[in-house]
Short mmCIF file of C-alpha atoms in Angstrom, two decimals:
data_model
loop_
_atom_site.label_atom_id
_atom_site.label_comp_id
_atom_site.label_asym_id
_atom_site.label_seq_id
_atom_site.Cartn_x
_atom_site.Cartn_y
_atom_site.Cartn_z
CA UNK B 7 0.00 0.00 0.00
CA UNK B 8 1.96 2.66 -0.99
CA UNK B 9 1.83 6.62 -0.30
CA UNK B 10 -0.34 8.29 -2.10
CA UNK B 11 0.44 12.16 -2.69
CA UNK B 12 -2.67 14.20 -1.49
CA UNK B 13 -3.52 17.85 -3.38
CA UNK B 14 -6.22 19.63 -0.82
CA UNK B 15 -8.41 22.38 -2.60
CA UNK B 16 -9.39 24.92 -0.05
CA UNK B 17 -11.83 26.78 -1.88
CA UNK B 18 -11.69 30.68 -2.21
CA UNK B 19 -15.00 30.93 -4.16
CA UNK B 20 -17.71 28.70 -4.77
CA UNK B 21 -17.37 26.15 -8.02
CA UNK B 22 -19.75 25.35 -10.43
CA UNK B 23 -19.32 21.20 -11.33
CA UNK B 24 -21.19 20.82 -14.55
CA UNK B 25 -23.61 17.62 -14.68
CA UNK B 26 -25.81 16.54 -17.07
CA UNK B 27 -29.05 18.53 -17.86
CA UNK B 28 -30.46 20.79 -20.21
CA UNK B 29 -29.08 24.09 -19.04
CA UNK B 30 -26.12 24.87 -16.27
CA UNK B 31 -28.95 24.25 -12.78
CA UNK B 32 -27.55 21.21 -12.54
CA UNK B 33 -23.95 20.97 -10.11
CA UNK B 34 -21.71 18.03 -8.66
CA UNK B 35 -20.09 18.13 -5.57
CA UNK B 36 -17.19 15.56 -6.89
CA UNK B 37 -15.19 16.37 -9.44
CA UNK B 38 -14.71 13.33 -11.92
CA UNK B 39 -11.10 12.19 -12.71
CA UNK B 40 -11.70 13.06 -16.83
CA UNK B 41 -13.01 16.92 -15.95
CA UNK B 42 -9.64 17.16 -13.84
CA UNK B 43 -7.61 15.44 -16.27
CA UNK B 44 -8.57 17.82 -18.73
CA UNK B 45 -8.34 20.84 -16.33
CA UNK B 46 -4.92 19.83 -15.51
CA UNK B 47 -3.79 19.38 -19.72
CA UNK B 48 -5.00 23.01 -20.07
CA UNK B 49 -3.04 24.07 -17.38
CA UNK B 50 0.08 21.95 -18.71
CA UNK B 51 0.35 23.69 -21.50
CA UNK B 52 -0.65 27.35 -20.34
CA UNK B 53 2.30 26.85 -17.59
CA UNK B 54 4.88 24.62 -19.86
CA UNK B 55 3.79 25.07 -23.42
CA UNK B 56 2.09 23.28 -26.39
CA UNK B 57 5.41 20.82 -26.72
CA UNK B 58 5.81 19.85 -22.98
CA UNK B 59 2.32 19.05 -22.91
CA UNK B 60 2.40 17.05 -26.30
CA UNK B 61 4.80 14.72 -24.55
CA UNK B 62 2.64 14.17 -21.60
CA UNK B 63 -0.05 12.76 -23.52
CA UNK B 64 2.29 11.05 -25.64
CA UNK B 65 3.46 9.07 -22.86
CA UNK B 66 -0.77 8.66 -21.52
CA UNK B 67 -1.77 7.37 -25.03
CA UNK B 68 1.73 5.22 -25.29
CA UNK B 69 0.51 3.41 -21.78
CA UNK B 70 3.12 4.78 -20.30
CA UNK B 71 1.36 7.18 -17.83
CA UNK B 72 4.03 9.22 -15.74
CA UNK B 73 1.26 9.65 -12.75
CA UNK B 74 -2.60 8.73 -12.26
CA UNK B 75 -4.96 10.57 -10.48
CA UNK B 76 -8.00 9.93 -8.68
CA UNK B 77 -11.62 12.41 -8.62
CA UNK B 78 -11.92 15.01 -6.61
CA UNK B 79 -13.91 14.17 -3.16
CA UNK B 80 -14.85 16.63 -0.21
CA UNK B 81 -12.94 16.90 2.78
CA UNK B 82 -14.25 18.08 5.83
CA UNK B 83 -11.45 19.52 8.70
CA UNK B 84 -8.91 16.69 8.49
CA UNK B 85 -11.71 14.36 7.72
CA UNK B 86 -10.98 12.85 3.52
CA UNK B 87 -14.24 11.51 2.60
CA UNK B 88 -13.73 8.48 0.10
CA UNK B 89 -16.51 6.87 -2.22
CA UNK B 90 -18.31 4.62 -0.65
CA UNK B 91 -17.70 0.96 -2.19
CA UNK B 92 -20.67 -0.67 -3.83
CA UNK B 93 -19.72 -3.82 -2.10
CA UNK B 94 -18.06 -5.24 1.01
CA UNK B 95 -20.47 -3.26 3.96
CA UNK B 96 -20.22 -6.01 6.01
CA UNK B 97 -22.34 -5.05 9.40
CA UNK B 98 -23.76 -1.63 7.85
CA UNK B 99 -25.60 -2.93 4.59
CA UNK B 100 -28.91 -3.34 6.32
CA UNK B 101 -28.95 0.45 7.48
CA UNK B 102 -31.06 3.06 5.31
CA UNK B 103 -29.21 6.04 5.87
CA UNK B 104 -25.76 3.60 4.79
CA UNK B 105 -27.46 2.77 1.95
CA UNK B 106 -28.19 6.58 1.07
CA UNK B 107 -24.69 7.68 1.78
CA UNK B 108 -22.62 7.90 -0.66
CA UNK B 109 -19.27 8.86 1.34
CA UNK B 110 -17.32 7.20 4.00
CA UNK B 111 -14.41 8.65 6.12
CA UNK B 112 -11.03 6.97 5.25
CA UNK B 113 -10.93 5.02 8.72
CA UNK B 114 -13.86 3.37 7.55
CA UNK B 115 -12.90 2.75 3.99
CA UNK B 116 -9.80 1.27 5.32
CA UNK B 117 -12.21 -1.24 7.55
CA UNK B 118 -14.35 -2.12 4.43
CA UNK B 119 -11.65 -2.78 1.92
CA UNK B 120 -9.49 -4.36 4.80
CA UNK B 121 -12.59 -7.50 5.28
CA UNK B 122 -12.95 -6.01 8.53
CA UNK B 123 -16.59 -4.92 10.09
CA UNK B 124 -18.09 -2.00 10.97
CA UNK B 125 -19.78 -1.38 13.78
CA UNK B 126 -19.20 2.18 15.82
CA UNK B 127 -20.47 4.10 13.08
CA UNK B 128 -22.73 7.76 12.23
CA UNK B 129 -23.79 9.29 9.17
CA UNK B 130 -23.28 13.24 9.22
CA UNK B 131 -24.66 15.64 7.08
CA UNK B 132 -23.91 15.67 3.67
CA UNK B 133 -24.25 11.74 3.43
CA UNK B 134 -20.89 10.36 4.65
CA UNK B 135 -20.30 7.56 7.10
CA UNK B 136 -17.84 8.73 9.57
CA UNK B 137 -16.97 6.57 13.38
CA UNK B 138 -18.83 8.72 16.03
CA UNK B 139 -15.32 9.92 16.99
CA UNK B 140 -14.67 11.54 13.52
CA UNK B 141 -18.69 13.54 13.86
CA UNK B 142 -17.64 14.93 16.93
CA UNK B 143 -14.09 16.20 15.71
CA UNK B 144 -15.75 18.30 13.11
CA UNK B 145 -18.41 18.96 14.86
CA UNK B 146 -17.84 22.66 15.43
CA UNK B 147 -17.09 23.37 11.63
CA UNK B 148 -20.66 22.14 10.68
CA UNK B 149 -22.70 22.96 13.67
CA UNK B 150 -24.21 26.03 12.38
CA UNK B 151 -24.19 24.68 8.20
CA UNK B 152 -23.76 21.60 6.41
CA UNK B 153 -20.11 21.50 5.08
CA UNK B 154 -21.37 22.06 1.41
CA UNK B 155 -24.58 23.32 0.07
CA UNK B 156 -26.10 23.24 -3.20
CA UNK B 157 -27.68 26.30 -4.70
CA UNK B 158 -28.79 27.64 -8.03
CA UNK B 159 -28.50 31.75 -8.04
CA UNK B 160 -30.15 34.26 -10.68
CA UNK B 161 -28.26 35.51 -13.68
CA UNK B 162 -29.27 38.26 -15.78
CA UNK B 163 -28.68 38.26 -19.54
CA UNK B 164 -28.90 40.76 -22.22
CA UNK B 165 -29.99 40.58 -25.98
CA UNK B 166 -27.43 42.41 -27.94
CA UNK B 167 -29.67 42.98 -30.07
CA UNK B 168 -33.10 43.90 -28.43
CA UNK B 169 -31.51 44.55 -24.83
CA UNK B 170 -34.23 42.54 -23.04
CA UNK B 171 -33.09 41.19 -20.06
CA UNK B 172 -33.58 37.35 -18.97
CA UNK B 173 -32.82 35.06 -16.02
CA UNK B 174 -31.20 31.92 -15.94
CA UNK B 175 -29.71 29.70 -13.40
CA UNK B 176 -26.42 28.15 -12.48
CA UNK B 177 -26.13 25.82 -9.86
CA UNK B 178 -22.72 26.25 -7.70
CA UNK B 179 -21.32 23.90 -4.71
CA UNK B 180 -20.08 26.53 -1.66
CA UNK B 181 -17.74 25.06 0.88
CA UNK B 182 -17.87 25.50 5.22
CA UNK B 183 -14.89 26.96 6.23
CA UNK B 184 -12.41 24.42 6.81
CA UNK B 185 -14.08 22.46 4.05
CA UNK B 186 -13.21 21.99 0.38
CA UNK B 187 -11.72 19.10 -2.40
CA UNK B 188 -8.98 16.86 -2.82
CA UNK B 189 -7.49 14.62 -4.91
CA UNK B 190 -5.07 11.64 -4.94
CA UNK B 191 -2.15 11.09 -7.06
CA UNK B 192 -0.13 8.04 -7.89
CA UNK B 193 3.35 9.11 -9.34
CA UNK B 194 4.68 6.56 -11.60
CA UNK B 195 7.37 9.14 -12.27
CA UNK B 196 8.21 10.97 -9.73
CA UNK B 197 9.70 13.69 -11.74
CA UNK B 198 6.44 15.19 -12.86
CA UNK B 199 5.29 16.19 -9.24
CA UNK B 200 6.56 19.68 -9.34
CA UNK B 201 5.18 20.44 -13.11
CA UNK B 202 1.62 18.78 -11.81
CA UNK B 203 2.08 20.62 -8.26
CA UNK B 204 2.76 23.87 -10.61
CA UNK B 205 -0.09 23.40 -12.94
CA UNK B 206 -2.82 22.60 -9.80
CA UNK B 207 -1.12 26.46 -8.52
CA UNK B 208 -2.07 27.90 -11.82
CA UNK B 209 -5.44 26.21 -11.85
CA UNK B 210 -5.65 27.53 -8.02
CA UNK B 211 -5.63 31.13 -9.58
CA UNK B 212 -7.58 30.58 -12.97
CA UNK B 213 -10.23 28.78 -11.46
CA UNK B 214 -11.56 25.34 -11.79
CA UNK B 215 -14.69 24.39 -13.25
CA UNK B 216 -17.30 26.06 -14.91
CA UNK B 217 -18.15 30.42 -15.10
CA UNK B 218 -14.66 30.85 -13.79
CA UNK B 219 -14.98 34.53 -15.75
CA UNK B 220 -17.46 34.99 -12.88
CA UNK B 221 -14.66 34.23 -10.37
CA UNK B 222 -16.13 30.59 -9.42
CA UNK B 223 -13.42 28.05 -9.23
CA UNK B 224 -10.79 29.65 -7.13
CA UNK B 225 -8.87 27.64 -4.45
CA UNK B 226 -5.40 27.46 -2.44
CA UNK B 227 -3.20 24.33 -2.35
CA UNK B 228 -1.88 21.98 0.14
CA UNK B 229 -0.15 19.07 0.04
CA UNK B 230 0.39 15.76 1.91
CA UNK B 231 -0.08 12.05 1.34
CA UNK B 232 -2.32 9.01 2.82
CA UNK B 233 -2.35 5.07 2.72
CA UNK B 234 -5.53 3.87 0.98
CA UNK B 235 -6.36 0.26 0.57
CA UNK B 236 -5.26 -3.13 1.24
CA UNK B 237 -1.94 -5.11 0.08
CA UNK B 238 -3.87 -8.20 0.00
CA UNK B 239 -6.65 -9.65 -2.61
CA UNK B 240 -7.33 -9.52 -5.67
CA UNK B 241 -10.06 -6.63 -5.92
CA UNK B 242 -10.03 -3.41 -5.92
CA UNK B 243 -12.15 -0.09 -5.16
CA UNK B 244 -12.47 2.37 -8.29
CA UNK B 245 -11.22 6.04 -6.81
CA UNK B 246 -11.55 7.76 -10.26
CA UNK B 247 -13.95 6.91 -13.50
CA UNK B 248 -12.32 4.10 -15.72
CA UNK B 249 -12.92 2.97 -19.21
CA UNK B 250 -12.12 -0.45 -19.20
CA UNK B 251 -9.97 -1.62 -22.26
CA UNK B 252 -11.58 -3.91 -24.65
CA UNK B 253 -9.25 -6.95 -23.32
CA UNK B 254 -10.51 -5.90 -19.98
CA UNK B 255 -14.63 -6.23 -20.32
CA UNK B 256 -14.89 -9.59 -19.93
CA UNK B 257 -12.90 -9.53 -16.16
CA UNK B 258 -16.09 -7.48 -14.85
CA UNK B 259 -18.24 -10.14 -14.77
CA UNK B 260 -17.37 -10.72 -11.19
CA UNK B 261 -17.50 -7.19 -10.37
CA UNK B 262 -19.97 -4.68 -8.47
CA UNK B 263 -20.04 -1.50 -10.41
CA UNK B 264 -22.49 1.49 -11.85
CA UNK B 265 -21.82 3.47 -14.87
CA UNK B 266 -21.94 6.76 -15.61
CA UNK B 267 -22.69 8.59 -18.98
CA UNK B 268 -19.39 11.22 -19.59
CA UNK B 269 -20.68 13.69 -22.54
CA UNK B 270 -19.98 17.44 -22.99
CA UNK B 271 -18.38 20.19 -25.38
CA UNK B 272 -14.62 20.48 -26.60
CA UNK B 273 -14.04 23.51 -24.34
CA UNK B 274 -15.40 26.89 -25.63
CA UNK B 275 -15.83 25.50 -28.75
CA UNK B 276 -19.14 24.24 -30.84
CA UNK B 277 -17.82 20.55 -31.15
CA UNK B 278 -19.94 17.60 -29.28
CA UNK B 279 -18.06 14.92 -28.01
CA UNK B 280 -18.83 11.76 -28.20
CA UNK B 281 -20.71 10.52 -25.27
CA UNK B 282 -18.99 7.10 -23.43
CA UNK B 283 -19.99 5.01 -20.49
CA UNK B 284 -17.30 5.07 -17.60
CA UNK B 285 -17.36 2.92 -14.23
CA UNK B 286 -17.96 5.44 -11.57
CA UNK B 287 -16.31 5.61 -8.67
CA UNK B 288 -17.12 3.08 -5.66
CA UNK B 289 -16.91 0.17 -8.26
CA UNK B 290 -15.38 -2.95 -6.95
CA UNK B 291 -12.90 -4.52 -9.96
CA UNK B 292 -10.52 -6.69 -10.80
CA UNK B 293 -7.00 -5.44 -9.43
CA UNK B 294 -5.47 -5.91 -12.81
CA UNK B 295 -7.39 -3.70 -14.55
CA UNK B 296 -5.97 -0.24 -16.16
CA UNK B 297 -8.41 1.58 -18.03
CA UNK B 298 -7.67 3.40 -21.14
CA UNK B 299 -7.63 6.78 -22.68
CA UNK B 300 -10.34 7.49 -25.36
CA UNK B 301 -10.82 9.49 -28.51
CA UNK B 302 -14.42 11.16 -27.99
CA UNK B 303 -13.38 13.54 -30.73
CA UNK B 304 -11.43 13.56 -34.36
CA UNK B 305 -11.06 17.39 -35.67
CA UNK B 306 -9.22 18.40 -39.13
CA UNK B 307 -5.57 19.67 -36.73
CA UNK B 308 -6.33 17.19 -33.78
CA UNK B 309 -8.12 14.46 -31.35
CA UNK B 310 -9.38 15.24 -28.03
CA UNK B 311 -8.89 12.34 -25.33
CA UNK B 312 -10.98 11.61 -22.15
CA UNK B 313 -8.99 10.38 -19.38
CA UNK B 314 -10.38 6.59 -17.90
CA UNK B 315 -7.83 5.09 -16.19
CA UNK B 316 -7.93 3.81 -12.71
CA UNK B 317 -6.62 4.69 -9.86
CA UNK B 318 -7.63 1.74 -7.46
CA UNK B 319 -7.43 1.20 -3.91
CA UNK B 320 -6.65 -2.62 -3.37
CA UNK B 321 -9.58 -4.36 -1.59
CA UNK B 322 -9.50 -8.02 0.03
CA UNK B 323 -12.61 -10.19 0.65
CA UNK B 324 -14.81 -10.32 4.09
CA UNK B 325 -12.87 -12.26 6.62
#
């Protein structure tokens, strides 16, 4: 089980997560691994240029990733929430608000994927299993609020033409104090932790996410590193989306997984891509398997990727 570097997002400014719907109401409060990736390429190349970042997805699309990174979950105080795995619960299963949750604290993770039970246990706000202990260490940072909230504020919009106003909504995540996002990364090379480190500092001061002209999307960085998952078994728990390869699809058979529809626009410009299913994160797979980086999109001067490989937390069966 090796160290795992940790990149904490203490917001600045709320962040607008785009999901699927009709208009921009609709917000996540996880960022998927293939928004980040793609975050983090445009960030590449704004801080080391068009050829720097050419080599990095060289190296991606050659299978030879230099790192791997996992989504983006909440963290509340010192508390890293991790996706709850679709199987494994052992002692907790039968309980409704489990069952609702869709977090757990990383104590607990580390009893599910371990084959260990669970039994001193509390669901806080927000939906995340946390040990009783863990609710009452943050329990001043969300006594008064719930350590995210979901809203959808008014926007005004004019008609260049007619100068009629309108209203439309965008939905937008705000973090508690003391609250905010992180993600995991695995660094294959180590050598490419300063320019990533540098590149989540830009994005820091750009903004992340959507209606970052509107100042959404800001954050500050800190970093550390955590143990997640087990050295033993053969399974493992999905921490980002992954796109199975083709010689991979038949290994899920024994697997415990959802999937998730990944669609969207080529960045500001007018070009669909190509929507693809994904195994979201949670899903219990095969240890072997890798994902893959796709082509949702072939333009005249050049392809645009999505980003589904795993990054896995190993997971052994109930003892």
């Amino acid at each position: 089980m090796p160290d795992l570097d940790l990149f904490r997002m203490h917001p600045a400014s709320a962040i607008h997560i785009g999901e699927r719907g009709v208009g921009m109401e609709s917000t996540s409060k996880v960022m998927h691994s293939d928004t980040l990736f793609g975050a983090i390429c445009w960030a590449w190349k704004l801080l080391h240029g068009e050829d720097e970042l050419a080599d990095l997805l060289g190296r991606f699309l050659r299978g030879d990733p230099p790192f791997l990174i996992s989504s983006a979950f909440p963290f509340v105080g010192d508390l890293c929430l991790l996706p709850k795995p679709l199987a494994g619960l052992k002692g907790i299963e039968s309980d409704k608000k489990v069952r609702k949750a869709w977090l757990v604290s990383h104590s607990i993770f580390q009893r599910i994927v371990n084959g260990k039970e669970v039994t001193d246990y509390t669901v806080m706000a927000g939906g995340a299993v946390v040990t009783p202990e863990e609710a009452l260490s943050v329990e001043d940072l969300i006594e008064m609020s719930p350590p995210w909230t979901a809203t959808e504020p008014p926007h005004v919009s004019l008609d260049r033409v007619t100068m009629q106003s309108g209203i439309y909504h965008v939905g937008e995540v705000r973090f508690a104090a003391g609250c905010g996002l992180y993600m995991l990364v695995d660094f294959i090379d180590k050598s490419f932790r300063k320019m990533l480190e540098g590149a989540m500092r830009l994005l820091g001061d750009e903004g992340i996410g959507g209606e970052r002209s509107c100042g959404r999307g800001l954050f500050s960085l800190e970093r550390g590193s955590i143990k997640v998952g087990s050295d033993d078994g053969n399974l493992a728990v999905l921490l980002s989306l992954c796109r199975p390869g083709r010689n991979e699809v038949d290994a899920l058979s024994a697997s415990s997984y959802d999937l998730v529809l990944r669609r969207g626009w080529a960045g500001a410009s007018s070009h669909r891509k190509r929507g693809i299913r994904m195994l979201s994160e949670g899903s219990i797979v095969p240890r072997s398997i890798r994902g893959s980086i796709v082509d949702v999109l072939s333009l005249d001067d050049r392809s645009v990727y999505s980003y589904g490989l795993a990054l896995k937390a190993g997971m052994r069966g109930a003892e």
